[in-house]
Short mmCIF file of C-alpha atoms in Angstrom, two decimals:
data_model
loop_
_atom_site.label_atom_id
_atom_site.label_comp_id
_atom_site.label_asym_id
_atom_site.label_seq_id
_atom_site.Cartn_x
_atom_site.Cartn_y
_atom_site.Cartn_z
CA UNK A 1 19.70 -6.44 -2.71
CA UNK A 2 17.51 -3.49 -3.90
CA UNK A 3 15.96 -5.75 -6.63
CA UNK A 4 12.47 -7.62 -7.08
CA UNK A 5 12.52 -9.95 -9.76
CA UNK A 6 9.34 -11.46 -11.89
CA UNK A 7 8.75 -13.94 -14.56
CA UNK A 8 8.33 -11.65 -17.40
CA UNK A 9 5.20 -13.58 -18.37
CA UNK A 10 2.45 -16.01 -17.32
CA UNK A 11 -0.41 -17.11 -19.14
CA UNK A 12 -3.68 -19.19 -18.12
CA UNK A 13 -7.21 -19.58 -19.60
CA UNK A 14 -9.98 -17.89 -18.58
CA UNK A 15 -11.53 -19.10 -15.28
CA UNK A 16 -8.24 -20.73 -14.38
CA UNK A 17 -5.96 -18.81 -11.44
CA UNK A 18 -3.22 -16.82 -12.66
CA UNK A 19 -0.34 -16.48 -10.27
CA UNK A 20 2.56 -13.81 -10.34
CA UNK A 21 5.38 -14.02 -7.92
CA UNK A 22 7.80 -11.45 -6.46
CA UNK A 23 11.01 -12.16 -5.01
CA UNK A 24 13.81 -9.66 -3.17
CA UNK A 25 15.46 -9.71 -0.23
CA UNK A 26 13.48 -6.28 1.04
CA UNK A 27 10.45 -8.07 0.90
CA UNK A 28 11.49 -10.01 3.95
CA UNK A 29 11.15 -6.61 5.76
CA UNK A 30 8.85 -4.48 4.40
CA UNK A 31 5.28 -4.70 2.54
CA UNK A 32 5.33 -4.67 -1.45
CA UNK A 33 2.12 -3.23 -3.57
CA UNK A 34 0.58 -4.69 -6.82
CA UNK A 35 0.14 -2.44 -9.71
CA UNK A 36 -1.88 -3.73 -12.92
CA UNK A 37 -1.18 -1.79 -16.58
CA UNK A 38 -3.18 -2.01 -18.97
CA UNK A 39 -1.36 -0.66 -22.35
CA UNK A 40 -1.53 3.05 -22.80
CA UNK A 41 -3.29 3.31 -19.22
CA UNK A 42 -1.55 4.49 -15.71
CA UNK A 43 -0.97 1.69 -13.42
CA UNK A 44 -4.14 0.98 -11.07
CA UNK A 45 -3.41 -0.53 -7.13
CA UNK A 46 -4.72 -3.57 -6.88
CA UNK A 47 -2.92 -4.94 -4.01
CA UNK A 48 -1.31 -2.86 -0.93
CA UNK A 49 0.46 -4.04 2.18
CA UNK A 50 1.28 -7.82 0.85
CA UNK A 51 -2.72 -8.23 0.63
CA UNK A 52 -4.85 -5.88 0.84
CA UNK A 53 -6.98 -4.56 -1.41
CA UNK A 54 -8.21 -1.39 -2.60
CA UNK A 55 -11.93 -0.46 -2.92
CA UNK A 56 -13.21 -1.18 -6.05
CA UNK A 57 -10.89 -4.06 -6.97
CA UNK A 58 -12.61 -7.49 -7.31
CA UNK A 59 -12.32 -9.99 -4.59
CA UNK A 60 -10.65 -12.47 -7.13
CA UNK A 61 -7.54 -10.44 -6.73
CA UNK A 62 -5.62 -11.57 -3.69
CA UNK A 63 -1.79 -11.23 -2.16
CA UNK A 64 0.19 -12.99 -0.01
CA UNK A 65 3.67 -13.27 1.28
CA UNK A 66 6.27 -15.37 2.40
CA UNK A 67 10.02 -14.57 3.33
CA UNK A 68 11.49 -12.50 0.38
CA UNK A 69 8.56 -13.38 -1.69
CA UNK A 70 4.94 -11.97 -2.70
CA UNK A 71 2.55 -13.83 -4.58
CA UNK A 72 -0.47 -11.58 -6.36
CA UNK A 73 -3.25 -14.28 -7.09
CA UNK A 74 -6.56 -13.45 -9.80
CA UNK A 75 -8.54 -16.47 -8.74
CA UNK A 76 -10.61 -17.43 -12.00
CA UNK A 77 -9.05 -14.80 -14.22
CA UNK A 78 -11.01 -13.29 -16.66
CA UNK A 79 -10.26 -11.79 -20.18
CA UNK A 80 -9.88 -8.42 -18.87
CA UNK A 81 -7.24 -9.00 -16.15
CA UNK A 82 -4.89 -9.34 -19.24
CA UNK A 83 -2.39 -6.62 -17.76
CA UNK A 84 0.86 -6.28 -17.18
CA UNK A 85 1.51 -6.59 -13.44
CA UNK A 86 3.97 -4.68 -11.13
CA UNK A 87 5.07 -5.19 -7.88
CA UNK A 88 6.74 -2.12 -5.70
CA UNK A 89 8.20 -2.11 -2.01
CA UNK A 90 10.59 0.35 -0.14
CA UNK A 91 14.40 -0.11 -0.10
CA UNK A 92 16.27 1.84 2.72
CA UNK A 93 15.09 5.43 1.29
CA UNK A 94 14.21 4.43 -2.19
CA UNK A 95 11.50 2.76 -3.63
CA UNK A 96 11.82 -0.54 -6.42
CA UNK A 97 9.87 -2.03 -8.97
CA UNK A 98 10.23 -5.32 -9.87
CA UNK A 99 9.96 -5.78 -13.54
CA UNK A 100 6.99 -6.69 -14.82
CA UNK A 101 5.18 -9.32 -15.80
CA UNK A 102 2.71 -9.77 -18.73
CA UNK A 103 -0.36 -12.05 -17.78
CA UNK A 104 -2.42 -13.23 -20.92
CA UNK A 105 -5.92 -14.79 -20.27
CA UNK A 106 -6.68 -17.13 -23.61
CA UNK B 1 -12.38 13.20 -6.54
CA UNK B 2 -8.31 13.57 -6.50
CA UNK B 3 -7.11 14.36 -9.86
CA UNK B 4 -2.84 14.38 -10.93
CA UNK B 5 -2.38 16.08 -14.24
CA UNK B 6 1.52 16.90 -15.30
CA UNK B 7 2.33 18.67 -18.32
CA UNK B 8 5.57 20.12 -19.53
CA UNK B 9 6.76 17.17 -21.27
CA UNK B 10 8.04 17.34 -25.50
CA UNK B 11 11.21 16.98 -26.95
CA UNK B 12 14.58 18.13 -25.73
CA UNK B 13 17.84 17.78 -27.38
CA UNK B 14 20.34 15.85 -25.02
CA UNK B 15 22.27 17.75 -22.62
CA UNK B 16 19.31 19.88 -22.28
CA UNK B 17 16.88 20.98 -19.50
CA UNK B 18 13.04 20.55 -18.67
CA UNK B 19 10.87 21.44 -16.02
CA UNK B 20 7.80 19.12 -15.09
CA UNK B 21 4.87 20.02 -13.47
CA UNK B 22 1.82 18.23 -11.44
CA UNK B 23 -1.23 20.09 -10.77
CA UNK B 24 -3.17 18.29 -8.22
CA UNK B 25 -7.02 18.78 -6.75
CA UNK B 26 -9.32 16.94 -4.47
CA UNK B 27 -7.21 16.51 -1.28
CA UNK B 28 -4.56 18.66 0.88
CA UNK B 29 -1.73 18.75 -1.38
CA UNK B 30 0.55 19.33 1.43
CA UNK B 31 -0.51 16.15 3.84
CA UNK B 32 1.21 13.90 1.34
CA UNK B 33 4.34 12.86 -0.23
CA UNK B 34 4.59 13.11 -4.20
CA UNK B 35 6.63 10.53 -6.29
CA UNK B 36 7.73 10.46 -9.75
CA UNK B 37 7.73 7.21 -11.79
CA UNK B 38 8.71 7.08 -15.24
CA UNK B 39 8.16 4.28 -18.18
CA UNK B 40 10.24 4.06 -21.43
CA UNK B 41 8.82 2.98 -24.63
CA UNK B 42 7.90 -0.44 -24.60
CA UNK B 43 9.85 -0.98 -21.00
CA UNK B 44 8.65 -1.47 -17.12
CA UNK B 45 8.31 1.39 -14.83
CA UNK B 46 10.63 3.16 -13.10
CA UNK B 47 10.84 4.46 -9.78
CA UNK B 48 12.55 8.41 -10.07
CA UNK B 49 12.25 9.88 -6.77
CA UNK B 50 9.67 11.47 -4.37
CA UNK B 51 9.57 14.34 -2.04
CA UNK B 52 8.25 14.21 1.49
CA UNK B 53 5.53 16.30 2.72
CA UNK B 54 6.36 19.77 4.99
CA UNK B 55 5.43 17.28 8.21
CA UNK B 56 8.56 15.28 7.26
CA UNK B 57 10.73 17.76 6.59
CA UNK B 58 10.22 18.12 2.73
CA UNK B 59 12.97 15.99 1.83
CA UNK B 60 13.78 14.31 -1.08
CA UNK B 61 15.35 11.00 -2.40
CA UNK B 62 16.21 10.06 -5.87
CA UNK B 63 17.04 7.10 -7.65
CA UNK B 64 20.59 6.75 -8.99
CA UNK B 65 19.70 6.92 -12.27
CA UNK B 66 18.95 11.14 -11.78
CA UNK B 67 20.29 11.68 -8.67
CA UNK B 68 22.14 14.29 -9.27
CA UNK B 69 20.56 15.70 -12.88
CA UNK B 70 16.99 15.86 -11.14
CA UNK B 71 15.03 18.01 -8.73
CA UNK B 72 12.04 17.53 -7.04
CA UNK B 73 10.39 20.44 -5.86
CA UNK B 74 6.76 20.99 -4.49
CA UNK B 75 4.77 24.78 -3.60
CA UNK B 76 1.78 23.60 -1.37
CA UNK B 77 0.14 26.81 -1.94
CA UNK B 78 -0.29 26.05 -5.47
CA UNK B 79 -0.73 22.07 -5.27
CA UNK B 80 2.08 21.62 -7.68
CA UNK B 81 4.77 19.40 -7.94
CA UNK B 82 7.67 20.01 -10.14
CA UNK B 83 10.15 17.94 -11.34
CA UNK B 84 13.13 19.94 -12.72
CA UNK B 85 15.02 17.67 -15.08
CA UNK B 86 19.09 19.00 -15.99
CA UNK B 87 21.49 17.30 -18.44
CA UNK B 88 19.07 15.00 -20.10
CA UNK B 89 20.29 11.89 -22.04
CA UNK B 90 18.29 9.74 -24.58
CA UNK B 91 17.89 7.09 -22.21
CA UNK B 92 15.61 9.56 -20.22
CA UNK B 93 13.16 9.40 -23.20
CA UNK B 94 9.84 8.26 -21.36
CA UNK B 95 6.06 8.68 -20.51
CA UNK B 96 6.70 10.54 -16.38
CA UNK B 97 3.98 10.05 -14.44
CA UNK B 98 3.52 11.76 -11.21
CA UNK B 99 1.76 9.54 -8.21
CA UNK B 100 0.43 10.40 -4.76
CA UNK B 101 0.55 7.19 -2.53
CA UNK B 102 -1.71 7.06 0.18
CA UNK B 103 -1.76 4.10 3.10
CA UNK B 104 -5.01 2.70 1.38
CA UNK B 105 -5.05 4.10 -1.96
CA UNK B 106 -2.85 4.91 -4.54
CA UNK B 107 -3.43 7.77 -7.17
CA UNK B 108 -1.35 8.63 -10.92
CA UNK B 109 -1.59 11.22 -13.09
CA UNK B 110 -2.54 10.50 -17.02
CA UNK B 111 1.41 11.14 -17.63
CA UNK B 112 3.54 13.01 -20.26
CA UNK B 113 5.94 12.18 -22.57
CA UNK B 114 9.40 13.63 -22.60
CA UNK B 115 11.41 12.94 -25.81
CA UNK B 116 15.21 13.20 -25.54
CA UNK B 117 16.79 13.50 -29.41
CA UNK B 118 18.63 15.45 -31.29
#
C-alpha cells in the first residue's frame, strides 16, 4: 500500500528516549526521511536515507529500519525536540507522508 | 545560502483559479527537482506533486488529490517554480510550501496560505 502509518502521539520526560515508528509496505523497498515541525515553522530534515543525518542536527537524533518499518530515535530528548514528527518515502512515482506524530517532552 | 520563497497565495472562491510561485536563490535552479507539499489547518502534510529537472525530462507527477486540477510548471531562467492551481475546492484551503530535496539536504520555503471560501 501507498500508506505510512504513525502513532499520532508519544510522550517521554526529558532525558528519557523518545521513539517514533513508521510502518508501510514501501518502506521494505525504498529509504524514508524524518521531518520535525515545530508549530508555525517549515518542516526541518532530521533524518535521510533510514539514518542519516543532516549537518547541523544533534547526534541524539538517530534512524533505523527494519522490513516495512522505520524507527526515528532522540536519545535523551530534551524540551525542545517537542515537534511534531514526519516521516516521507517514495511510492512508485509519488511521494507519501505518513501522518504525523506529536512528541511531548514533560 | 539557498533560499525558497512562494507567494501568490489569499483567498479564492471555490471553483476558482490561482497561480503559485517559488522564487529560489543560492544554487542552480535547474540541477534539481521542485516539490510541492501542502498542510491544512491544524492537519499533517501533504505531498502535492513535484516536477523533475530538464536532465530528467521535466516531468511531472501529482498526487490524486490534484491530479488533474493542478500544474506544475518551472522556467529555469528565472529560478521559479509555479504551481498553477484550477477548480479549487475548500478542502484545498492550506499553508503550500514549496521544497527542493537534495540527496543530503533538504530545503522549504517559509510557505503561503491559500484560502478557499466563498
Amino acid at each position: 500500500s501507498y500508506e505510512l502509518t504513525q502513532p499520532s502521539s508519544v510522550s517521554v520526560s526529558p532525558g528519557q528516549t523518545a521513539r517514533i515508528t513508521c510502518s508501510g509496505d514501501v518502506l521494505a523497498k525504498k529509504y524514508a526521511r524524518w521531518f520535525q515541525q515545530k508549530p508555525g515553522q517549515a518542516p526541518v530534515l532530521v533524518i535521510y536515507k533510514d539514518s542519516e543525518r543532516p549537518s547541523g542536527i544533534p547526534e541524539r537524533f538517530s534512524g533505523s529500519s527494519s522490513g516495512t518499518t522505520v524507527t526515528l530515535t532522540i536519545s535523551g530528548a530534551q524540551v525542545e525536540d517537542e515537534a511534531d514528527y514526519y516521516c516521507y518515502s517514495a511510492a512508485d512515482t509519488k511521494m507519501v507522508f505518513g501522518g504525523g506524530t506529536k512528541l511531548t517532552v514533560l | 545560502e539557498v533560499q525558497l520563497v512562494e507567494s501568490g497565495g489569499g483567498l479564492v472562491q471555490p471553483g476558482r483559479s490561482l497561480r503559485l510561485s517559488c522564487t529560489a536563490s543560492g544554487f542552480t535552479f535547474g540541477d534539481y527537482a521542485m516539490s510541492w507539499v501542502r498542510q491544512a489547518p491544524g492537519k499533517g502534510l501533504e505531498w502535492v506533486g513535484f516536477i523533475r529537472s530538464k536532465a530528467y525530462g521535466g516531468t511531472t507527477e501529482y498526487a490524486a488529490s490534484v491530479k488533474g486540477r493542478f500544474t506544475i510548471s518551472r522556467d529555469d531562467s528565472k529560478s521559479i517554480a509555479y504551481l498553477q492551481m484550477n477548480s479549487l475546492k475548500t478542502e484545498d484551503t492550506a499553508v503550500y510550501y514549496c521544497t527542493r530535496e537534495g540527496i543530503t539536504d533538504d530545503y522549504w520555503g517559509q510557505g503561503t496560505l491559500v484560502t478557499v471560501s466563498s
